[in-house]
mmCIF file with all atom_site columns, C-alpha atoms in Angstrom:
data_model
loop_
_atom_site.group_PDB
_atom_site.id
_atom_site.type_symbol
_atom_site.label_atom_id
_atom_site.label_alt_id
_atom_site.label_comp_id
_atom_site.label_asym_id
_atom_site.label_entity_id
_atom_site.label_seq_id
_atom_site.pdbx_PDB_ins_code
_atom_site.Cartn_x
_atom_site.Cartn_y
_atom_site.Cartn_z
_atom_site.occupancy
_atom_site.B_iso_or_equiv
_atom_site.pdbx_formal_charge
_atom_site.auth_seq_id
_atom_site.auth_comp_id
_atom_site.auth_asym_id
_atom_site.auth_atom_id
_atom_site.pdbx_PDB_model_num
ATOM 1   C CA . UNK A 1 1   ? 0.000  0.000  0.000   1.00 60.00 ? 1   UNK A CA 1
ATOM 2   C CA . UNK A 1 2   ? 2.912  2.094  1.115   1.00 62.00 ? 2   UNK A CA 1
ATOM 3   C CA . UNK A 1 3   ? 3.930  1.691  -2.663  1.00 62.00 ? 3   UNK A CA 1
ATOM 4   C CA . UNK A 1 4   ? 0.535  2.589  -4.426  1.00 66.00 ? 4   UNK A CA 1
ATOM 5   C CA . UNK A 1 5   ? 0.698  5.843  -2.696  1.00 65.00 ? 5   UNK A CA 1
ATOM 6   C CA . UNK A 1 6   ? 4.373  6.879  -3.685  1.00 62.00 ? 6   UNK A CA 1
ATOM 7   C CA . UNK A 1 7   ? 3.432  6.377  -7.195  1.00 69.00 ? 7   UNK A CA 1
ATOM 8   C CA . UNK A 1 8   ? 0.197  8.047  -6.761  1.00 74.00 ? 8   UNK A CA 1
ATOM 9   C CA . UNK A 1 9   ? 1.509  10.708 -5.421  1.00 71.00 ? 9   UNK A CA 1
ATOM 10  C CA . UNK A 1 10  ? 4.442  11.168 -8.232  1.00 70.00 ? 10  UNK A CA 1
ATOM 11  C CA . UNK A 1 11  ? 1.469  10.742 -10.282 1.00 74.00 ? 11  UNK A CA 1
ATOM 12  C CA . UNK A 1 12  ? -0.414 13.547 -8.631  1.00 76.00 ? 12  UNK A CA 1
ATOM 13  C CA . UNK A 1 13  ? 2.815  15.555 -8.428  1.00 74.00 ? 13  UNK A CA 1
ATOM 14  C CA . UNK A 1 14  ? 3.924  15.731 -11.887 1.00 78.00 ? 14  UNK A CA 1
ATOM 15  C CA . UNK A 1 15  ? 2.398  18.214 -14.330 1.00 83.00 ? 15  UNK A CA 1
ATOM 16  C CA . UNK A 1 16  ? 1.856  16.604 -17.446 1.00 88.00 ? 16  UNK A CA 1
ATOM 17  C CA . UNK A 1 17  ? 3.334  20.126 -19.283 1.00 93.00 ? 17  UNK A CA 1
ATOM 18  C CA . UNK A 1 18  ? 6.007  20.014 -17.268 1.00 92.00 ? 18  UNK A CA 1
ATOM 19  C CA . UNK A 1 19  ? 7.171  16.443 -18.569 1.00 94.00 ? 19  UNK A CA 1
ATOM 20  C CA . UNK A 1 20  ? 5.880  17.494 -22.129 1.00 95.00 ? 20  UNK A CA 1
ATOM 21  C CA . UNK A 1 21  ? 8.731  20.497 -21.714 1.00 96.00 ? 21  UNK A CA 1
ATOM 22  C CA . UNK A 1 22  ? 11.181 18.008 -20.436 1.00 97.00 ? 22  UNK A CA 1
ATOM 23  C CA . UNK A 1 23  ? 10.852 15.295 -23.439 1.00 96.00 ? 23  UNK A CA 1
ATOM 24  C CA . UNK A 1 24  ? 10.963 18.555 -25.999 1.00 97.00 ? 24  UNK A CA 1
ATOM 25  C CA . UNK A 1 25  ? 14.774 19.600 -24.484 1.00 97.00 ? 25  UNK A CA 1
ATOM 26  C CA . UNK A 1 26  ? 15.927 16.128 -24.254 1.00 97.00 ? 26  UNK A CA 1
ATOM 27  C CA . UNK A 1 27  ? 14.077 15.424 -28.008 1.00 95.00 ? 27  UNK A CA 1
ATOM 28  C CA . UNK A 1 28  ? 15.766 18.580 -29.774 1.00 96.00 ? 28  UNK A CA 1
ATOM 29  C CA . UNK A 1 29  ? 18.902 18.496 -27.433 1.00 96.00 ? 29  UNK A CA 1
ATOM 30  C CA . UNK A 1 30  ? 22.424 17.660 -29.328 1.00 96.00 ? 30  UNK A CA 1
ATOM 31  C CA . UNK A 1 31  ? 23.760 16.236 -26.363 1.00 96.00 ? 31  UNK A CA 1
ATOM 32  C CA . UNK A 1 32  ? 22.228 15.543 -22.573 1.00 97.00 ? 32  UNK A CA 1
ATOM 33  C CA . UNK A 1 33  ? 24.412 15.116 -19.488 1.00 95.00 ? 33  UNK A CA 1
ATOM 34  C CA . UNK A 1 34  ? 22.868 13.108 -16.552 1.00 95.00 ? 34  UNK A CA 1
ATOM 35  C CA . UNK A 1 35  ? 23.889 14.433 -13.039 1.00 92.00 ? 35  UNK A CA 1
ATOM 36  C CA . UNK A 1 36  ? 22.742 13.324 -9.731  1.00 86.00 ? 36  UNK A CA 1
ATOM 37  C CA . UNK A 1 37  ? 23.711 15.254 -7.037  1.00 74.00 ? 37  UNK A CA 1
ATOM 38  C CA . UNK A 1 38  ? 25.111 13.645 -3.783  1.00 71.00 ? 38  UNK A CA 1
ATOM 39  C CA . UNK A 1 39  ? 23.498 9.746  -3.694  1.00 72.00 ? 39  UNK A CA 1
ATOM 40  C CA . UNK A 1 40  ? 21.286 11.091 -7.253  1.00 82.00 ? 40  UNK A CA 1
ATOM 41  C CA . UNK A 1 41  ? 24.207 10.023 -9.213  1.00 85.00 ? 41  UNK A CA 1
ATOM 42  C CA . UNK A 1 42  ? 22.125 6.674  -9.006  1.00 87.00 ? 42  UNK A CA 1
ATOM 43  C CA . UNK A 1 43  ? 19.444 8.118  -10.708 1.00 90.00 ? 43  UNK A CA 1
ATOM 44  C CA . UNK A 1 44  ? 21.365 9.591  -13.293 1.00 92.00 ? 44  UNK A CA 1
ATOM 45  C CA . UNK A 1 45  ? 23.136 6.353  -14.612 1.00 93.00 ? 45  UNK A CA 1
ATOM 46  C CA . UNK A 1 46  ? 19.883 5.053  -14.584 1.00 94.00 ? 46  UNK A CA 1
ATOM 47  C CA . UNK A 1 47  ? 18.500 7.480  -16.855 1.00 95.00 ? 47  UNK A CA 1
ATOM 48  C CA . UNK A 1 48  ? 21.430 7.172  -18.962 1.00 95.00 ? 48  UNK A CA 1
ATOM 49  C CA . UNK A 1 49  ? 21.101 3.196  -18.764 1.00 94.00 ? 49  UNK A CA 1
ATOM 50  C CA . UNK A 1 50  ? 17.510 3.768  -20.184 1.00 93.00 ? 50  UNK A CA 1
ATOM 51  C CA . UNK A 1 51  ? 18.094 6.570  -23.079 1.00 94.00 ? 51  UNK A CA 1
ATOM 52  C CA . UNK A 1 52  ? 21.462 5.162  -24.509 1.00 92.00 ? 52  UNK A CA 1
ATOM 53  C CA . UNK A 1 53  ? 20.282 2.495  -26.180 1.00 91.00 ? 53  UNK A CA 1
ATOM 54  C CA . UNK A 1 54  ? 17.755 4.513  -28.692 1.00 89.00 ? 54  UNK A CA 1
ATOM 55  C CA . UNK A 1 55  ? 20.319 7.662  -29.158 1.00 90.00 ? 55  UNK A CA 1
ATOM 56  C CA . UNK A 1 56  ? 23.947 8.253  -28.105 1.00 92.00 ? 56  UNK A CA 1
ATOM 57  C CA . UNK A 1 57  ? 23.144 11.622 -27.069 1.00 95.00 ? 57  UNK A CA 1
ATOM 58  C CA . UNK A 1 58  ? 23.080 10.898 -23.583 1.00 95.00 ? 58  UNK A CA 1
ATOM 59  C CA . UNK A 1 59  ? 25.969 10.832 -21.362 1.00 94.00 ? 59  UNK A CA 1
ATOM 60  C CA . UNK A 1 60  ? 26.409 10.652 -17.447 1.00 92.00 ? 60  UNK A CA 1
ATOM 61  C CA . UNK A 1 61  ? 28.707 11.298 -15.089 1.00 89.00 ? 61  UNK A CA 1
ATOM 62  C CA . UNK A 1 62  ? 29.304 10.226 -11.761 1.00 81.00 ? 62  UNK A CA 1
ATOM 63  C CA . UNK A 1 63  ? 31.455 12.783 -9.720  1.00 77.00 ? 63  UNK A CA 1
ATOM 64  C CA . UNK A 1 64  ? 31.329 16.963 -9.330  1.00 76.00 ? 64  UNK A CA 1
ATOM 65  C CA . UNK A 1 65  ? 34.568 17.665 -10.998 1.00 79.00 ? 65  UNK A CA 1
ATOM 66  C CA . UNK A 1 66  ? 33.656 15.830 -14.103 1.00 85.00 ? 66  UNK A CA 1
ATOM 67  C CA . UNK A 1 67  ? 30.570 17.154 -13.829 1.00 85.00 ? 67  UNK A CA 1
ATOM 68  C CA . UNK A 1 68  ? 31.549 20.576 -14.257 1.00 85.00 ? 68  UNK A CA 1
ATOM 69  C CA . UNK A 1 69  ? 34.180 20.444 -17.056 1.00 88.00 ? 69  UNK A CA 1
ATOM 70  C CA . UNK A 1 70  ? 31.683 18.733 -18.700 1.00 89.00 ? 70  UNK A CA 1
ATOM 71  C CA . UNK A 1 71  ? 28.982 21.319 -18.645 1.00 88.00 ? 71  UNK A CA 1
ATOM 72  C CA . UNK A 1 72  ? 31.690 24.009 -18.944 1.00 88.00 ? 72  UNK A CA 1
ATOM 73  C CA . UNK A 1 73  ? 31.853 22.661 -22.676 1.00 90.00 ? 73  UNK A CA 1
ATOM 74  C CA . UNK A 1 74  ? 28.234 22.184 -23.185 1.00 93.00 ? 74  UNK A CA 1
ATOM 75  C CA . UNK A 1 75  ? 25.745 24.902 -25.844 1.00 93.00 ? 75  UNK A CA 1
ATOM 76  C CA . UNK A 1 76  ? 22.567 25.894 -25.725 1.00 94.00 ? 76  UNK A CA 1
ATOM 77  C CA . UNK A 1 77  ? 21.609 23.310 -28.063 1.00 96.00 ? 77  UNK A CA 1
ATOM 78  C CA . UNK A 1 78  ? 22.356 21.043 -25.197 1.00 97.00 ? 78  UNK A CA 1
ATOM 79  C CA . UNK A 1 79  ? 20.620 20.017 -21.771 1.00 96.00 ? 79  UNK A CA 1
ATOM 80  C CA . UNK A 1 80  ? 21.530 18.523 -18.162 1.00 95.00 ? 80  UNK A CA 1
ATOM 81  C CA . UNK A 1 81  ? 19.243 16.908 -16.209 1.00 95.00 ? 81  UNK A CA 1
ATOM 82  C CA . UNK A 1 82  ? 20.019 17.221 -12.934 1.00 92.00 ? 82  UNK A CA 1
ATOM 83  C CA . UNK A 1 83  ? 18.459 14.885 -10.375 1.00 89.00 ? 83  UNK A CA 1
ATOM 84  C CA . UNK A 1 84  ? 18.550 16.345 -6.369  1.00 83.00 ? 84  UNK A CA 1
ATOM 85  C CA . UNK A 1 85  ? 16.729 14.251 -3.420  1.00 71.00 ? 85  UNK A CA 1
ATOM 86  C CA . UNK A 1 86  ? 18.052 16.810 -0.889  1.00 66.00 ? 86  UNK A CA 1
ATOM 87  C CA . UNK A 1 87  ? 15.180 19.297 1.150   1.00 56.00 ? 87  UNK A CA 1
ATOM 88  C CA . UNK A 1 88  ? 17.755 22.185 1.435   1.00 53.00 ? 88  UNK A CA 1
ATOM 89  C CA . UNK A 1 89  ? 17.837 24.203 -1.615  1.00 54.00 ? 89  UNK A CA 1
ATOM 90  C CA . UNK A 1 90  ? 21.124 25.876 -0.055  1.00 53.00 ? 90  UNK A CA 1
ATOM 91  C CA . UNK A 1 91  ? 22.922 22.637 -1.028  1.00 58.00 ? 91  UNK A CA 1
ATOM 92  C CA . UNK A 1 92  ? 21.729 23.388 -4.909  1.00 67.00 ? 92  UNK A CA 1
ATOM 93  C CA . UNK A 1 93  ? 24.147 26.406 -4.414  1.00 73.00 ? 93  UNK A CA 1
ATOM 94  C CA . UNK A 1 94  ? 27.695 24.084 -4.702  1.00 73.00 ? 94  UNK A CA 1
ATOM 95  C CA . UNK A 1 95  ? 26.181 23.857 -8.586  1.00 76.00 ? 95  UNK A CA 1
ATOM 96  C CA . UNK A 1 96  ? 25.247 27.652 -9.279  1.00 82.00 ? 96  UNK A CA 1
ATOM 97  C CA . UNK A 1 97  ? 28.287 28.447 -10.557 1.00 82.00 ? 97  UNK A CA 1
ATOM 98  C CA . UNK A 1 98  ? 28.766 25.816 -12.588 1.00 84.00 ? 98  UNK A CA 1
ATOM 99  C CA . UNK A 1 99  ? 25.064 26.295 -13.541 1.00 87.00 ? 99  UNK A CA 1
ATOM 100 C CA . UNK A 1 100 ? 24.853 29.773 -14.453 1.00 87.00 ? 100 UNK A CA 1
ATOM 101 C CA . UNK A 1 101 ? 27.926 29.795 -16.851 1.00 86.00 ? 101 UNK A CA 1
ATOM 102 C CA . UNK A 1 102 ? 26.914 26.628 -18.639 1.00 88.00 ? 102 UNK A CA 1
ATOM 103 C CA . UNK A 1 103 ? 24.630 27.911 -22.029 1.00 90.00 ? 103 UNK A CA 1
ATOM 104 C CA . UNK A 1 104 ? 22.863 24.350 -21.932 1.00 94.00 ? 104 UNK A CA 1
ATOM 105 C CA . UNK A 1 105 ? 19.404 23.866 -20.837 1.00 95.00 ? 105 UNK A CA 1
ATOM 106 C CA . UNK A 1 106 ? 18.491 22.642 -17.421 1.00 94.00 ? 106 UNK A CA 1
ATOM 107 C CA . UNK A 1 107 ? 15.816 19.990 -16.505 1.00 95.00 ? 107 UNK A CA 1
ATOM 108 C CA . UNK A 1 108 ? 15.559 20.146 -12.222 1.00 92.00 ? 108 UNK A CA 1
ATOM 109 C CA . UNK A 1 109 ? 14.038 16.670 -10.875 1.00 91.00 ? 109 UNK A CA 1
ATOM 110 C CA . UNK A 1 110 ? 13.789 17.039 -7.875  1.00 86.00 ? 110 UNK A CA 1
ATOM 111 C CA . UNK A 1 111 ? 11.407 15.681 -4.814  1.00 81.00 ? 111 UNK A CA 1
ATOM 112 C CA . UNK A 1 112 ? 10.916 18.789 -2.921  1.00 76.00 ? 112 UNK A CA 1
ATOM 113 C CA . UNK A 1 113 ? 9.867  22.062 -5.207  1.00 75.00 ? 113 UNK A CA 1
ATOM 114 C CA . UNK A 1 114 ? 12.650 24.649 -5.528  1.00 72.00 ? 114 UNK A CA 1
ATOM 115 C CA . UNK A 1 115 ? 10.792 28.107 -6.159  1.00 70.00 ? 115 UNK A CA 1
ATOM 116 C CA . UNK A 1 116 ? 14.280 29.994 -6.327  1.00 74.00 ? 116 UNK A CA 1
ATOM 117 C CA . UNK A 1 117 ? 16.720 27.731 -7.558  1.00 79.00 ? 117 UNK A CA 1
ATOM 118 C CA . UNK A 1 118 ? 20.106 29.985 -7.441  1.00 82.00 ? 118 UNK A CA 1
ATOM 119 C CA . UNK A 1 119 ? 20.141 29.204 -11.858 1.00 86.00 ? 119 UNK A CA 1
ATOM 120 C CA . UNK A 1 120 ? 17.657 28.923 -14.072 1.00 88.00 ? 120 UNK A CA 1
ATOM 121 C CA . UNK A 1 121 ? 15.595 26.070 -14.789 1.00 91.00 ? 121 UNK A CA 1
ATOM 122 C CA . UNK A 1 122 ? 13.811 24.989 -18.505 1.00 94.00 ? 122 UNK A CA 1
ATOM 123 C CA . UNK A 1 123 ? 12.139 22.037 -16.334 1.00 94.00 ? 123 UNK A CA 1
ATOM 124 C CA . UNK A 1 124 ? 11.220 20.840 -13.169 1.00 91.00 ? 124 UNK A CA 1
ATOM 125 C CA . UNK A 1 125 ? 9.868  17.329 -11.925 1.00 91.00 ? 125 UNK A CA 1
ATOM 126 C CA . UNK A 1 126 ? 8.783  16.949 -8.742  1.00 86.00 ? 126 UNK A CA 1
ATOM 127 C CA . UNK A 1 127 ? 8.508  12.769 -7.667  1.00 81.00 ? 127 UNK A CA 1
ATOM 128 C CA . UNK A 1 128 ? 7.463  11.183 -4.742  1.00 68.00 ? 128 UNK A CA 1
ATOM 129 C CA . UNK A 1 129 ? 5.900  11.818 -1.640  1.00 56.00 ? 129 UNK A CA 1
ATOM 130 C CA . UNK A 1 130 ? 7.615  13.833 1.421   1.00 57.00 ? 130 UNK A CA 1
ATOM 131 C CA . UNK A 1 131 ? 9.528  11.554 3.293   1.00 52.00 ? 131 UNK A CA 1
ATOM 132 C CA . UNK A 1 132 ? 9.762  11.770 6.969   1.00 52.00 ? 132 UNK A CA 1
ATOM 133 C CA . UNK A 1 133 ? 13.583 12.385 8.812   1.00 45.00 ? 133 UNK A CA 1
ATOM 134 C CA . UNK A 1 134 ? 13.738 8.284  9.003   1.00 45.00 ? 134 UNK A CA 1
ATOM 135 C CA . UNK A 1 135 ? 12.464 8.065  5.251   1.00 49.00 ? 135 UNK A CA 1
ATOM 136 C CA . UNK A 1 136 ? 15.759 9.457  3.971   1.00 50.00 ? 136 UNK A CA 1
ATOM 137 C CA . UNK A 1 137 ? 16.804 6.834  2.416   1.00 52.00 ? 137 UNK A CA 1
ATOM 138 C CA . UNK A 1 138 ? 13.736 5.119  1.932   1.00 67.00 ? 138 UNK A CA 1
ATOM 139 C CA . UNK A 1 139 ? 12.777 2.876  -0.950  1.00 72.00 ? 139 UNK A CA 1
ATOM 140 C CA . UNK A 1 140 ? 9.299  4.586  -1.487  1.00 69.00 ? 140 UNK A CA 1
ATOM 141 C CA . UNK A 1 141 ? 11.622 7.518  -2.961  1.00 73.00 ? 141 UNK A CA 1
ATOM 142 C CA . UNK A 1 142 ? 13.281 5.882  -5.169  1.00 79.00 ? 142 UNK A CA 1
ATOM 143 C CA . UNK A 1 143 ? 9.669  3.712  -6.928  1.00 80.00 ? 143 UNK A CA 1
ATOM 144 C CA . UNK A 1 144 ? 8.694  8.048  -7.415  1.00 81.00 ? 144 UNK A CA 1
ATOM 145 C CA . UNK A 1 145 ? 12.242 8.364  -9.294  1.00 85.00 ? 145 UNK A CA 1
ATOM 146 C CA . UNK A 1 146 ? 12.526 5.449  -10.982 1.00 89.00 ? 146 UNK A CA 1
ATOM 147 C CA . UNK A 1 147 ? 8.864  5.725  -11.958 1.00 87.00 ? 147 UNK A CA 1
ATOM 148 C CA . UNK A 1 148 ? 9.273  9.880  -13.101 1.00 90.00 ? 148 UNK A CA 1
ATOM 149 C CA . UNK A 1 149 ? 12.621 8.110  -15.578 1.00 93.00 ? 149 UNK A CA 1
ATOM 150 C CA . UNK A 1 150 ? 10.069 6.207  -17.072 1.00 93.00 ? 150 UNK A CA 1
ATOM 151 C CA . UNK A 1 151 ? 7.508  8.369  -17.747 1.00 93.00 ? 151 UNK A CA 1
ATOM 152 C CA . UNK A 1 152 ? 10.179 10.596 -19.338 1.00 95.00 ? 152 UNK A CA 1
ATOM 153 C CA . UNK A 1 153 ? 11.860 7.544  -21.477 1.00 94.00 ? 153 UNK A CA 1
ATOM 154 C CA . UNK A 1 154 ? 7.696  6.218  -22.538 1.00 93.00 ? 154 UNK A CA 1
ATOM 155 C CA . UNK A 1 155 ? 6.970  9.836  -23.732 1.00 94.00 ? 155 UNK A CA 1
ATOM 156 C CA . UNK A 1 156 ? 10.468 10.201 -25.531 1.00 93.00 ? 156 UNK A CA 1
ATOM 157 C CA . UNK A 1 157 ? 9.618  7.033  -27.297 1.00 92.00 ? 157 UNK A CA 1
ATOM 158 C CA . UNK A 1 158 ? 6.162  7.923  -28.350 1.00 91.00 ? 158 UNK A CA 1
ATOM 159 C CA . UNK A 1 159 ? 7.414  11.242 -29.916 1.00 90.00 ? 159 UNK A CA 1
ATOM 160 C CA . UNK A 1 160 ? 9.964  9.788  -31.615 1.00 86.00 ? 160 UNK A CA 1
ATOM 161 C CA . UNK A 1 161 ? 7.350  7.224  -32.979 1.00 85.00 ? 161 UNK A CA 1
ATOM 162 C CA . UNK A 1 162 ? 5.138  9.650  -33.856 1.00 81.00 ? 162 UNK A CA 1
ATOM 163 C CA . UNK A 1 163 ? 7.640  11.774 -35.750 1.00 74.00 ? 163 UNK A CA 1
ATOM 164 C CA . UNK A 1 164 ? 9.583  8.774  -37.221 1.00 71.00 ? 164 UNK A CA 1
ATOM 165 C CA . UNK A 1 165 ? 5.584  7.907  -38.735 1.00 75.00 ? 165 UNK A CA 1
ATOM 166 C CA . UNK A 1 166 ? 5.109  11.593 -39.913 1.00 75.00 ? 166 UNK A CA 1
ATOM 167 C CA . UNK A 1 167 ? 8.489  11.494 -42.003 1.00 72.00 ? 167 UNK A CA 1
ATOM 168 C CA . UNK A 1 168 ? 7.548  7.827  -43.475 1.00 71.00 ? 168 UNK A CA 1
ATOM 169 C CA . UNK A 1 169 ? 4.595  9.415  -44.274 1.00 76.00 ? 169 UNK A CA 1
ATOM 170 C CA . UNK A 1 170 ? 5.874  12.667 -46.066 1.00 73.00 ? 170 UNK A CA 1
ATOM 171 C CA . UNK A 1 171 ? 8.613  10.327 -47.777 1.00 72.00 ? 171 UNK A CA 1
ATOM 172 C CA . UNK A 1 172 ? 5.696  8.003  -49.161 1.00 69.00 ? 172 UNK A CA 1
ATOM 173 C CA . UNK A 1 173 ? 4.275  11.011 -50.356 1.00 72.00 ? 173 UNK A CA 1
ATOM 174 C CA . UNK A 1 174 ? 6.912  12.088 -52.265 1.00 70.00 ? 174 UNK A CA 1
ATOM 175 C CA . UNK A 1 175 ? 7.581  8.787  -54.287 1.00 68.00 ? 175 UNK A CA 1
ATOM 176 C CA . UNK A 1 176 ? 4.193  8.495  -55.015 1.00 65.00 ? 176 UNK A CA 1
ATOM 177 C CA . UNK A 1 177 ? 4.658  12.212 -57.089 1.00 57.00 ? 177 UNK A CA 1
#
């Protein structure tokens, strides 16, 4: 039961325009660096583990300083997703820098809302349900996480399905003139 209601409350957390602004960066994005901050990286290997087989686009990395030579190089044709479990947005400051000199988009998922995230932020996802001080590391977290990931990687699919179908179709067209 515990588990029904940390996926129904990712569920009632995430706003399906947020997640359709999230697929559009990572869709039109050149190149996408996964980041999870503190015990995130987790989460951001996963993501990569789930997007690298249907484009090579995505990338992850699992420590700070790689982190931030890597996103010192990246354009505004590119996005990071940054994944961050923590309640204290002061802790988001230790990537501001980094964050506001990078030109690359940023997707924020996050379980706790950050209203004034110290750099900008294309999207946020919000997972989960608030855990309790003993929840911390709890596994009910991690279903909202894993379950937001797949949401993202489903939608990603179906647009590139649905785009892949609209050029097959245009092509047919033209053959047929």
């Amino acid at each position: 039961q515990r588990t029904f209601h940390s996926l129904s409350k990712t569920m009632s957390l995430i706003e399906p325009q947020s997640i359709r602004s999230a697929v559009d960066l990572l869709y039109t994005a050149n190149h996408v660096l996964c980041y999870g901050a503190h015990d995130s990286h987790i989460a951001a290997m996963e993501m990569w583990r789930c997007f690298s087989p249907i484009t090579p686009k995505f990338n992850w990395t699992p420590e700070g300083r790689i982190f931030s030579d890597a996103a010192a190089t990246l354009t505004n044709q590119d996005v990071i997703v940054l994944f961050y479990a923590f309640r204290e947005s002061r802790t988001l400051f230790e990537f501001s820098e980094v964050l506001n000199n990078t030109d690359a988009k940023i997707i924020l998922i996050t379980r706790h809302p950050v209203p004034n995230a110290p750099f900008p932020v294309d999207a946020a996802l919000i997972y989960g349900k608030k855990p309790k001080m003993n929840q911390e590391c709890s596994i009910l977290k991690e279903i909202g996480l894993f379950f937001t990931i797949e949401i993202l990687y489903k939608e990603y699919c179906s647009k590139a399905h649905a785009l892949a179908l609209i050029q097959k179709t245009n092509i047919q067209k033209e053959v047929v003139i």
